[in-house]
Short mmCIF file of C-alpha atoms in Angstrom, two decimals:
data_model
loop_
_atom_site.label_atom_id
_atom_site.label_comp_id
_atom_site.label_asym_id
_atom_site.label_seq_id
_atom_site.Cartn_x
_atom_site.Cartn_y
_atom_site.Cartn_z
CA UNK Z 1 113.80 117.95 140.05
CA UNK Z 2 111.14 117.19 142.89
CA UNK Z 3 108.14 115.46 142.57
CA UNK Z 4 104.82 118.07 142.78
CA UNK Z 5 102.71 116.64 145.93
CA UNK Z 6 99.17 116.25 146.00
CA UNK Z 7 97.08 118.75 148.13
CA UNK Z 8 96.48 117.25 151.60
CA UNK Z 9 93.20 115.50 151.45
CA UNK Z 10 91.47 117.87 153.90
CA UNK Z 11 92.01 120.56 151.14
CA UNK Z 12 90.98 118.31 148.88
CA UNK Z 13 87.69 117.20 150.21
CA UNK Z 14 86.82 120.97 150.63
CA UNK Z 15 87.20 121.69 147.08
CA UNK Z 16 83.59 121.75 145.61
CA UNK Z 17 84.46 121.03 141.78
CA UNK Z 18 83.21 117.28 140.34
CA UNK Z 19 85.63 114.64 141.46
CA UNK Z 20 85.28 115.99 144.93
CA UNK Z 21 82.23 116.39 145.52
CA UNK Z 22 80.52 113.85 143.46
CA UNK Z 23 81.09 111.13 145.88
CA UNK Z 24 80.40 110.21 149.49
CA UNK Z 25 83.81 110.70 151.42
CA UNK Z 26 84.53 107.21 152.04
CA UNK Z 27 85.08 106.62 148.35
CA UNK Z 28 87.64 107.62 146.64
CA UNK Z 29 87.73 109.26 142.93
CA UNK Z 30 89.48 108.50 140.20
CA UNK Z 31 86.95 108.79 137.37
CA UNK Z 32 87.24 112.50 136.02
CA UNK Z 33 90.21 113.92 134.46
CA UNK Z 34 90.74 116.20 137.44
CA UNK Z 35 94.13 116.81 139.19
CA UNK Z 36 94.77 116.85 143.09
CA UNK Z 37 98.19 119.09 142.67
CA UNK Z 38 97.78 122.60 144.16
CA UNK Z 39 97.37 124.95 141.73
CA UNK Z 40 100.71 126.34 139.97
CA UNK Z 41 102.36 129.40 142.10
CA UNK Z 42 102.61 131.57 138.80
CA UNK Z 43 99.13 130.76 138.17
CA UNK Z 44 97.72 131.63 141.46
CA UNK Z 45 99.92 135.06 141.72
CA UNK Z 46 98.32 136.26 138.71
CA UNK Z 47 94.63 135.36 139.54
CA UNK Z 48 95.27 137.00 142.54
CA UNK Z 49 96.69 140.03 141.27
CA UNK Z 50 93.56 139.86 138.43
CA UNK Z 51 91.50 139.86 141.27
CA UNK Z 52 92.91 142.52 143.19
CA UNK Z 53 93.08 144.95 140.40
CA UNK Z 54 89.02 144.11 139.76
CA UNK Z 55 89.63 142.93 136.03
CA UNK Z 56 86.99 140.59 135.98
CA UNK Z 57 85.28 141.76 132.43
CA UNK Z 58 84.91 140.95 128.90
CA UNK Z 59 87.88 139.23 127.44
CA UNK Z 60 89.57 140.94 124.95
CA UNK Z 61 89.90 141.17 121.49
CA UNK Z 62 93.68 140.85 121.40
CA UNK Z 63 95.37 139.04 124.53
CA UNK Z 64 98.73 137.54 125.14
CA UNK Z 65 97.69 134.40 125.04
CA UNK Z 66 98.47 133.30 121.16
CA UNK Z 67 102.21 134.64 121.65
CA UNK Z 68 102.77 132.79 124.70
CA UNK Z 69 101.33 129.49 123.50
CA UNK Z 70 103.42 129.90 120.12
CA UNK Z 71 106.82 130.41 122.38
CA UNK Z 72 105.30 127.38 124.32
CA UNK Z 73 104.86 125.02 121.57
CA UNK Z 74 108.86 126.04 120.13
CA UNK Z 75 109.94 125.50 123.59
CA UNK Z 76 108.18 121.88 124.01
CA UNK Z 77 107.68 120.63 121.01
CA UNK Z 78 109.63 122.53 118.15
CA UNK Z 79 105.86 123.54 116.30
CA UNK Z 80 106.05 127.04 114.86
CA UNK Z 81 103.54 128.99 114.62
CA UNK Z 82 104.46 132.00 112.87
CA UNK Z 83 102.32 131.33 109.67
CA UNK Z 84 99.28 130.40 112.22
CA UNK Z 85 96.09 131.79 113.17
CA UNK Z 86 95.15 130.92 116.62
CA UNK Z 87 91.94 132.34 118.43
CA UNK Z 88 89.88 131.59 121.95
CA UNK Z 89 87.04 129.84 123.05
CA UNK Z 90 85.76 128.91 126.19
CA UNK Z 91 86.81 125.20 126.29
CA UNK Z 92 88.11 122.58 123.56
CA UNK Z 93 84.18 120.67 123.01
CA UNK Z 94 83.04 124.11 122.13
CA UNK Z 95 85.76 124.58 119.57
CA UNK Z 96 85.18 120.96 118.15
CA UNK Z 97 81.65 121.70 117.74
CA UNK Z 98 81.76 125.23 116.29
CA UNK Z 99 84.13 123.60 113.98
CA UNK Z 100 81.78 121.25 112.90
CA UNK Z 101 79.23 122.81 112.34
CA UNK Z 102 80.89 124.25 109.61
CA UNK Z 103 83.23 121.91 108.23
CA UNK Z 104 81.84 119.51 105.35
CA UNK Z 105 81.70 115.84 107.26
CA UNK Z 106 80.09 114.03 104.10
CA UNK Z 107 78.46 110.83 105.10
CA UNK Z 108 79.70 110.70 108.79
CA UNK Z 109 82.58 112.26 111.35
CA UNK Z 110 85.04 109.47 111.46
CA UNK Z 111 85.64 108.55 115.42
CA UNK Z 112 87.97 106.52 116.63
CA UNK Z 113 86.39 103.98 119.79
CA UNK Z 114 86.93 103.87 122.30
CA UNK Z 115 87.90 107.28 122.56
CA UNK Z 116 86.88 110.26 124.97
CA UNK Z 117 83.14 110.04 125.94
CA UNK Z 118 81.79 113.31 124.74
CA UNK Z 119 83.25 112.75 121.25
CA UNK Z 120 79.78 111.29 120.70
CA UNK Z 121 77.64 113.90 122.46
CA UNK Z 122 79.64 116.47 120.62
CA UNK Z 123 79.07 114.90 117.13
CA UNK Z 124 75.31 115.04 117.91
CA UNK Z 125 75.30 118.30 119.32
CA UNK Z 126 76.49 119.57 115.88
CA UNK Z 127 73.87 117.59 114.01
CA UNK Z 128 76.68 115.21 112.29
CA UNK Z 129 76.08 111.06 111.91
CA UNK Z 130 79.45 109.09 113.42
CA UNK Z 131 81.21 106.54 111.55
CA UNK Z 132 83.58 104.33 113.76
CA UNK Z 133 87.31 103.29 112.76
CA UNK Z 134 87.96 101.48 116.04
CA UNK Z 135 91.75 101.82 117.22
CA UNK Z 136 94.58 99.11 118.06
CA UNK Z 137 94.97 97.59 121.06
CA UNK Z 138 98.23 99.67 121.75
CA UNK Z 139 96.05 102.97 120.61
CA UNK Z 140 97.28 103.65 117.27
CA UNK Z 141 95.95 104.24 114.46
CA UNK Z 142 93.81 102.07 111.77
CA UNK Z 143 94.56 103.85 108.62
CA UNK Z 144 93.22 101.27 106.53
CA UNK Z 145 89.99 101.67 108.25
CA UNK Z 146 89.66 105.24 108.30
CA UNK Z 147 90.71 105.06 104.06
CA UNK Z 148 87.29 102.78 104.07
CA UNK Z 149 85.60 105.56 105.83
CA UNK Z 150 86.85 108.38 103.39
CA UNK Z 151 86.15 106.55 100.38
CA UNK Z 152 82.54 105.50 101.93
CA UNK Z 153 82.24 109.31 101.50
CA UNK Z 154 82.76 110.43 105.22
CA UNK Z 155 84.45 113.59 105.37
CA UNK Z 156 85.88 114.56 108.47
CA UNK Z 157 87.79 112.43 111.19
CA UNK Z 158 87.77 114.04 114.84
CA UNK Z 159 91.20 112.90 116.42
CA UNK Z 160 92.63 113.11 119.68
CA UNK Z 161 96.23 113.19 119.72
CA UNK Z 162 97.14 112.49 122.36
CA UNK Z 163 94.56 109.64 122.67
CA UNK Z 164 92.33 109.24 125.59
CA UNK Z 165 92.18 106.75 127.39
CA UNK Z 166 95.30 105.18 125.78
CA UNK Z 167 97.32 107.71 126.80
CA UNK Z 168 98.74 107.33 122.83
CA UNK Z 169 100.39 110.24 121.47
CA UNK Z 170 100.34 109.44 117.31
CA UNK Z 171 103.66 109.13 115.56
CA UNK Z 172 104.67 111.36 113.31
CA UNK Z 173 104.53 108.51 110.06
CA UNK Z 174 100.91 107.71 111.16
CA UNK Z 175 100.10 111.32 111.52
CA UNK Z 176 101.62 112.17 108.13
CA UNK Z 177 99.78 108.76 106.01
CA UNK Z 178 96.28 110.23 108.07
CA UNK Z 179 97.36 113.47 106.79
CA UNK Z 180 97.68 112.17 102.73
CA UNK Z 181 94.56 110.27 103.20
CA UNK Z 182 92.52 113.28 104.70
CA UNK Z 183 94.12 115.36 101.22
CA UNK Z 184 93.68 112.90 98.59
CA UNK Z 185 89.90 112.27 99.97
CA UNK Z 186 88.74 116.20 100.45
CA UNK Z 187 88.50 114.94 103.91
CA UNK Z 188 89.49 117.46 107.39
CA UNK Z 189 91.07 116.65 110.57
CA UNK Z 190 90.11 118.21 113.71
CA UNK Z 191 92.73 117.49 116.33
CA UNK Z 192 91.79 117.42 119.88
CA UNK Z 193 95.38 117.81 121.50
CA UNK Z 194 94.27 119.11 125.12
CA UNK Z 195 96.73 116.67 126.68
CA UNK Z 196 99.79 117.39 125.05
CA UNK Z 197 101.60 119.62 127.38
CA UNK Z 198 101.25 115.95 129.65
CA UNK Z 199 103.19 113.93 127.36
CA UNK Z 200 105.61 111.95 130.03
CA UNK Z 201 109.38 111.93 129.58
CA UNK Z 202 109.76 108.74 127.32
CA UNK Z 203 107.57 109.83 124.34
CA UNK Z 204 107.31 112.52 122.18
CA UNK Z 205 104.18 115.04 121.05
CA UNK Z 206 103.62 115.30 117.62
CA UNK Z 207 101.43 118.28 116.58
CA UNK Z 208 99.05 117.34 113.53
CA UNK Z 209 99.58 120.47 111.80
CA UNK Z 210 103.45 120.12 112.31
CA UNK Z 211 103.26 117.10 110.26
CA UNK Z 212 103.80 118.10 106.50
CA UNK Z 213 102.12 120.67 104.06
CA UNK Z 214 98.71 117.81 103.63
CA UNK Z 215 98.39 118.04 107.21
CA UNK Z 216 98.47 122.09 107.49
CA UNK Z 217 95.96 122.04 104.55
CA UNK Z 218 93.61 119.68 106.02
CA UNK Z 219 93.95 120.21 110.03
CA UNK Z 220 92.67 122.07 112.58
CA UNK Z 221 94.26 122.01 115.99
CA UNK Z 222 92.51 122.76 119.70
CA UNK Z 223 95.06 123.12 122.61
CA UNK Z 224 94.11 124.33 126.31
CA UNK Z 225 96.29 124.74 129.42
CA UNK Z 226 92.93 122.97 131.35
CA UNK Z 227 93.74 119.26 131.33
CA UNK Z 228 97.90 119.88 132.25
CA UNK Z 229 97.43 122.84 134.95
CA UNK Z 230 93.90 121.90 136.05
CA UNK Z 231 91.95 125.04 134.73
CA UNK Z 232 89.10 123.75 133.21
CA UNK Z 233 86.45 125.51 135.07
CA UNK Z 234 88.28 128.81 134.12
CA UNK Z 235 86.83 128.37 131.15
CA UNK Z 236 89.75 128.53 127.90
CA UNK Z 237 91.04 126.82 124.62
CA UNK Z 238 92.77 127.74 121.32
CA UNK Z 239 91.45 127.17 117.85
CA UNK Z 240 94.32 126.68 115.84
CA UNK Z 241 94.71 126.74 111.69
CA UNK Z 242 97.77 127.44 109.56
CA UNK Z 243 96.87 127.48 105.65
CA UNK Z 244 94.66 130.07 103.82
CA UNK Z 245 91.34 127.93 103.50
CA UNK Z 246 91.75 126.82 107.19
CA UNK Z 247 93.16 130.20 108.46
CA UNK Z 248 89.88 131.85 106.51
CA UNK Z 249 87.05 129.59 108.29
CA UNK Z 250 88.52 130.59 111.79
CA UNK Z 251 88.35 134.24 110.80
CA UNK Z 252 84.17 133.88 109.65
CA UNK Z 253 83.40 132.19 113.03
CA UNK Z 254 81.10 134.33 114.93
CA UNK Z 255 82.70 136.74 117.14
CA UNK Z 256 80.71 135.40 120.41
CA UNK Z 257 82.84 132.49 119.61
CA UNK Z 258 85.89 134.52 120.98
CA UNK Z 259 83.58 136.24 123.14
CA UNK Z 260 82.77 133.00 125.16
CA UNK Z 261 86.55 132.55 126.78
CA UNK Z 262 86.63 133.37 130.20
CA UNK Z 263 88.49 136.26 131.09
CA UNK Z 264 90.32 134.28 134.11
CA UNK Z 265 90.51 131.46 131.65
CA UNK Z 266 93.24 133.82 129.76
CA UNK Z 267 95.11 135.27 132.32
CA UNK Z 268 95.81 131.75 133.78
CA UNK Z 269 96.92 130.17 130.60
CA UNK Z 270 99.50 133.09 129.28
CA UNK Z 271 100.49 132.20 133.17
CA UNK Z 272 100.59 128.62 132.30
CA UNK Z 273 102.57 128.71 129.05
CA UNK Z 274 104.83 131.24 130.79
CA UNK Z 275 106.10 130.30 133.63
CA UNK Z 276 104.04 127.03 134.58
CA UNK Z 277 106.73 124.86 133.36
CA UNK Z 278 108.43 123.51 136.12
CA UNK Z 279 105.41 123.00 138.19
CA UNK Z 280 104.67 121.04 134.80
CA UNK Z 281 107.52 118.77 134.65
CA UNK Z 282 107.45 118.31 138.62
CA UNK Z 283 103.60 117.06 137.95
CA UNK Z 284 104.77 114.67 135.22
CA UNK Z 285 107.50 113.11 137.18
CA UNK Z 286 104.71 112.62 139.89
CA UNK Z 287 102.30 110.80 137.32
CA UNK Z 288 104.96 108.94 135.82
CA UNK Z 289 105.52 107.56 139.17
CA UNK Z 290 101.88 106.69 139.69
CA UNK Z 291 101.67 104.94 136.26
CA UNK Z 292 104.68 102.95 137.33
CA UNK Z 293 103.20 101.65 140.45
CA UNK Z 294 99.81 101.04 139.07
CA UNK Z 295 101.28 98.68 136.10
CA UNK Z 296 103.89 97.08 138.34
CA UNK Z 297 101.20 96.62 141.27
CA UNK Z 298 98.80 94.92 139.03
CA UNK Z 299 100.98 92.65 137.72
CA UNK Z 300 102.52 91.80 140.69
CA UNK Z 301 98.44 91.13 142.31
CA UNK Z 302 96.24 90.91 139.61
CA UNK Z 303 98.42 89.43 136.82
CA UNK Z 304 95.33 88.33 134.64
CA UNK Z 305 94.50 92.43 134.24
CA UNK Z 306 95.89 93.94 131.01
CA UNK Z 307 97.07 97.73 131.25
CA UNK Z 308 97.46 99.74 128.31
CA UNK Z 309 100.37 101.81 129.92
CA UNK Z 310 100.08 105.77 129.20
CA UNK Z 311 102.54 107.71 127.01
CA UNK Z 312 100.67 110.83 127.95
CA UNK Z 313 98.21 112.23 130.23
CA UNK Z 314 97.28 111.31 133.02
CA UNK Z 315 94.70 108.65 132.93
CA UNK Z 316 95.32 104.56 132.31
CA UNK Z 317 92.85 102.41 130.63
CA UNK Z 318 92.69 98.82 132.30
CA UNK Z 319 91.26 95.65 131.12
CA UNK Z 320 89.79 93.94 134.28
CA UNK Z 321 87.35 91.44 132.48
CA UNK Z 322 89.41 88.47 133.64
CA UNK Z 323 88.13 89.64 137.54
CA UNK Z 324 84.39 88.56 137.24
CA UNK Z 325 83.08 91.81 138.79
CA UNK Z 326 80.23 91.51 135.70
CA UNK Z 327 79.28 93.51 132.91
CA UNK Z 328 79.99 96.89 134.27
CA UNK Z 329 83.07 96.47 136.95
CA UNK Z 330 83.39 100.14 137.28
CA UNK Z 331 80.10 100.28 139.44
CA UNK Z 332 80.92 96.45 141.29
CA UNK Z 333 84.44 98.09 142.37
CA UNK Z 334 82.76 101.71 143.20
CA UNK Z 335 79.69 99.79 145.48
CA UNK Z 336 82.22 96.99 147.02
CA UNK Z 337 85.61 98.88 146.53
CA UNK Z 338 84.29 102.30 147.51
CA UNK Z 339 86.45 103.82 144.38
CA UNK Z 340 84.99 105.86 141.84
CA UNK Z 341 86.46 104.39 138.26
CA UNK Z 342 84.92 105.92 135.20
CA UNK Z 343 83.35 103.08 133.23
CA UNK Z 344 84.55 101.48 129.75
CA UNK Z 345 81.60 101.33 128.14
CA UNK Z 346 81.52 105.09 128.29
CA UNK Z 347 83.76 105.57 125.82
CA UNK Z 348 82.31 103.35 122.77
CA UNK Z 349 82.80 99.74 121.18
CA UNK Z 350 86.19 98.52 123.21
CA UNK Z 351 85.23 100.01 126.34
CA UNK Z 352 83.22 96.05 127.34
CA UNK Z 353 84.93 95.05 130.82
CA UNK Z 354 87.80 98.06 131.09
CA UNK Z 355 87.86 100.86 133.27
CA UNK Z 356 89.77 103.92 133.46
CA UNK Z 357 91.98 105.13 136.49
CA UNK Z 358 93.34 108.74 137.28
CA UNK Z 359 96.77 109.21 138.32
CA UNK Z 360 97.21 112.31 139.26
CA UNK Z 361 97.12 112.05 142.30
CA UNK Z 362 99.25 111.46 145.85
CA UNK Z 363 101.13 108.34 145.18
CA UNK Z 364 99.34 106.67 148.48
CA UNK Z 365 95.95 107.58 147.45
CA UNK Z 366 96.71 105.35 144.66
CA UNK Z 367 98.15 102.67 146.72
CA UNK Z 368 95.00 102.60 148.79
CA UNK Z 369 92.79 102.39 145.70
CA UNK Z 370 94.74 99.46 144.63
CA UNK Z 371 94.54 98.34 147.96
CA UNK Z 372 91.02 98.46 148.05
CA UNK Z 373 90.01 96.73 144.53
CA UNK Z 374 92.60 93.69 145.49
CA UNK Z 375 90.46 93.24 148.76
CA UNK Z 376 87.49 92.78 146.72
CA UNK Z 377 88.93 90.49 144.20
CA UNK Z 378 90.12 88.68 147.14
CA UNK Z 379 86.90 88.24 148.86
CA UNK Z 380 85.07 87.73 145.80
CA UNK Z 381 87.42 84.66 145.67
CA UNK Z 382 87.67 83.83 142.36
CA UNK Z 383 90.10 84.64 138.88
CA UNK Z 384 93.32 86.47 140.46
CA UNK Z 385 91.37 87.22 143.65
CA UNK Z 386 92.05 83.51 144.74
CA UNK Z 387 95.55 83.26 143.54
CA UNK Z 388 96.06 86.39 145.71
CA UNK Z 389 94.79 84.71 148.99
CA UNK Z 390 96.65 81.59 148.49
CA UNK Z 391 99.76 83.60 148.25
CA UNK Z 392 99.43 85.66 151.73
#
């Protein structure tokens, strides 16, 4: 199967959402968890034939959207759904925070640094204190810290599965022992799994509330075709439960909960989850391709940088505090380097020196991006920068 290609850059630089138009044109971005692919032909056919027909209202209450997901998830990653209850909102930060502000969280929401930015914002949108349970190095897991949290009296642990920026997707044994420690404590998982569908050929999805009966009683799940078919400003995500207590809190959310999903949001995704597969798989094989030539590149020029290689997604978290470009090199390499990096520090204790990089994108945009940030290490002249010159 073919690679997908990125849209030519002219197209690109017209488009007027956030990683386009942020920047200046002379830099280039790789800092939001946007994709340059054209959108998905199934995708587009059926916005276009929405549009045509005018059916541009209110969503409704019943849409094809939970059936297609569940035949989705079967399809990708053996998760049935039959016993589930699965329900819209507009995107998967509302969800988390309409969950909870509902859910009991005890003495603190257990995060897990670093770890997706607006984990934090989210938690204090909700009016809920954060207790940290910092990851691995690799991106796993520390269940022995996350038991301290639970029997500290937190009661709630917001996960993302798979993790960002690690690019992690948990193992099932973690994901079950997270799953008897959430039941034996009273405690409730909230699964952020938006980048799923992205998992790349050599790893596997788990779905938390595939896990075991503990996980099912504890677990909620949030899925959204915006992060793997680049929909997020069409505005939809799934709430997902699949045991009476949980199943029960989804039904007593407010209907303008629902009511919030855009109606385009929904007629992309069923399109998505339908017949958006291939274009899926061609993406991956495209990003696996990038994360490839990033980690080989790097090592090749920049040996003293450390990448924590992606699984999943479509975003790589790299250590460059061996490069000397200071205490924030995401805004050295964007002022000198004229590429747009989103900063580690962003996402919470760990973040100190790293930055993240997008990678889904044309294979030579990446090239000159790497391109660019060598230059600067070269001319800064120091750490890998003047190992680099003496070799050319």
């Amino acid at each position: 199967m073919n690679e997908l290609h990125a849209a030519p850059i002219d197209v690109l630089r017209s488009r007027t959402s956030e990683k386009w138009s942020e920047y200046p044109d002379d830099v280039i971005p790789m800092f939001v968890a946007e994709a340059d692919f054209p959108l998905a032909e199934p995708i587009a056919a059926a916005l276009h034939a929405a549009v045509d027909a005018g059916d541009t209202g209110y969503v409704a209450s019943r849409t094809p959207l939970p059936s297609a997901f569940s035949a989705f998830a079967v399809r990708r990653w053996g998760w049935d759904l039959a016993s589930a209850r699965i329900q819209t909102t507009a995107d998967v930060s509302m969800g988390i925070v309409e969950l909870l502000r509902r859910i009991d969280v005890g003495e603190g929401l257990v995060l897990t640094p670093p770890v997706y930015p607006p984990f934090f914002l989210l938690a204090e949108e909700a009016g809920v204190s954060v207790v940290e349970a910092a990851l691995s190095d690799t991106g796993s897991l520390d269940l022995v810290a996350i038991e301290t949290a639970f029997a500290n009296g937190s009661r709630a642990i917001l996960l993302c599965n798979p993790h960002n920026p690690h690019g992690y997707p948990h193992t099932h044994e973690s994901l079950s022992a997270l799953a008897e420690l959430a039941d034996r404590y009273g405690a409730t998982v909230v699964s952020d799994e938006i980048h799923a569908p992205l998992t790349h050929s050599d790893a596997r999805f788990v779905p938390y509330l595939s896990v075991s009966e503990a996980s099912r009683r504890t677990g909620f799940a949030l899925h959204s075709a915006s992060k793997a078919w680049n929909l997020a400003g069409l505005k939809c995500a799934l709430l997902i439960a699949d045991d009476e207590r949980t199943n029960a809190l989804l039904e007593a959310l407010p209907i303008e909960v629902a009511w919030r999903t855009g109606q385009f949001g929904v007629i992309a995704s069923v399109a998505a989850y339908t017949d958006g597969e291939e274009w899926l798989d061609r993406a991956l094989r495209t990003i696996e391709r990038n994360r490839h030539s990033l980690v080989g590149r790097l090592a090749g020029e920049l040996p003293s940088v450390s990448v924590v290689e992606p699984h999943a997604g479509y975003l790589a978290w790299v250590d460059v505090r061996s490069l000397g470009l200071g205490d924030e090199p995401a805004d050295t390499i964007l002022e000198h380097a004229r590429v747009a990096l989103r900063t580690g520090t962003d996402f919470g204790p760990g973040g100190e020196g790293r930055v993240r990089v997008n990678l889904a994108c044309d294979p030579a945009l990446l090239d000159e991006a790497i391109d660019r940030i060598v230059a600067l290490v070269v001319a800064r002249g120091s750490g890998d920068g003047a190992e680099t010159a003496a070799r050319s």
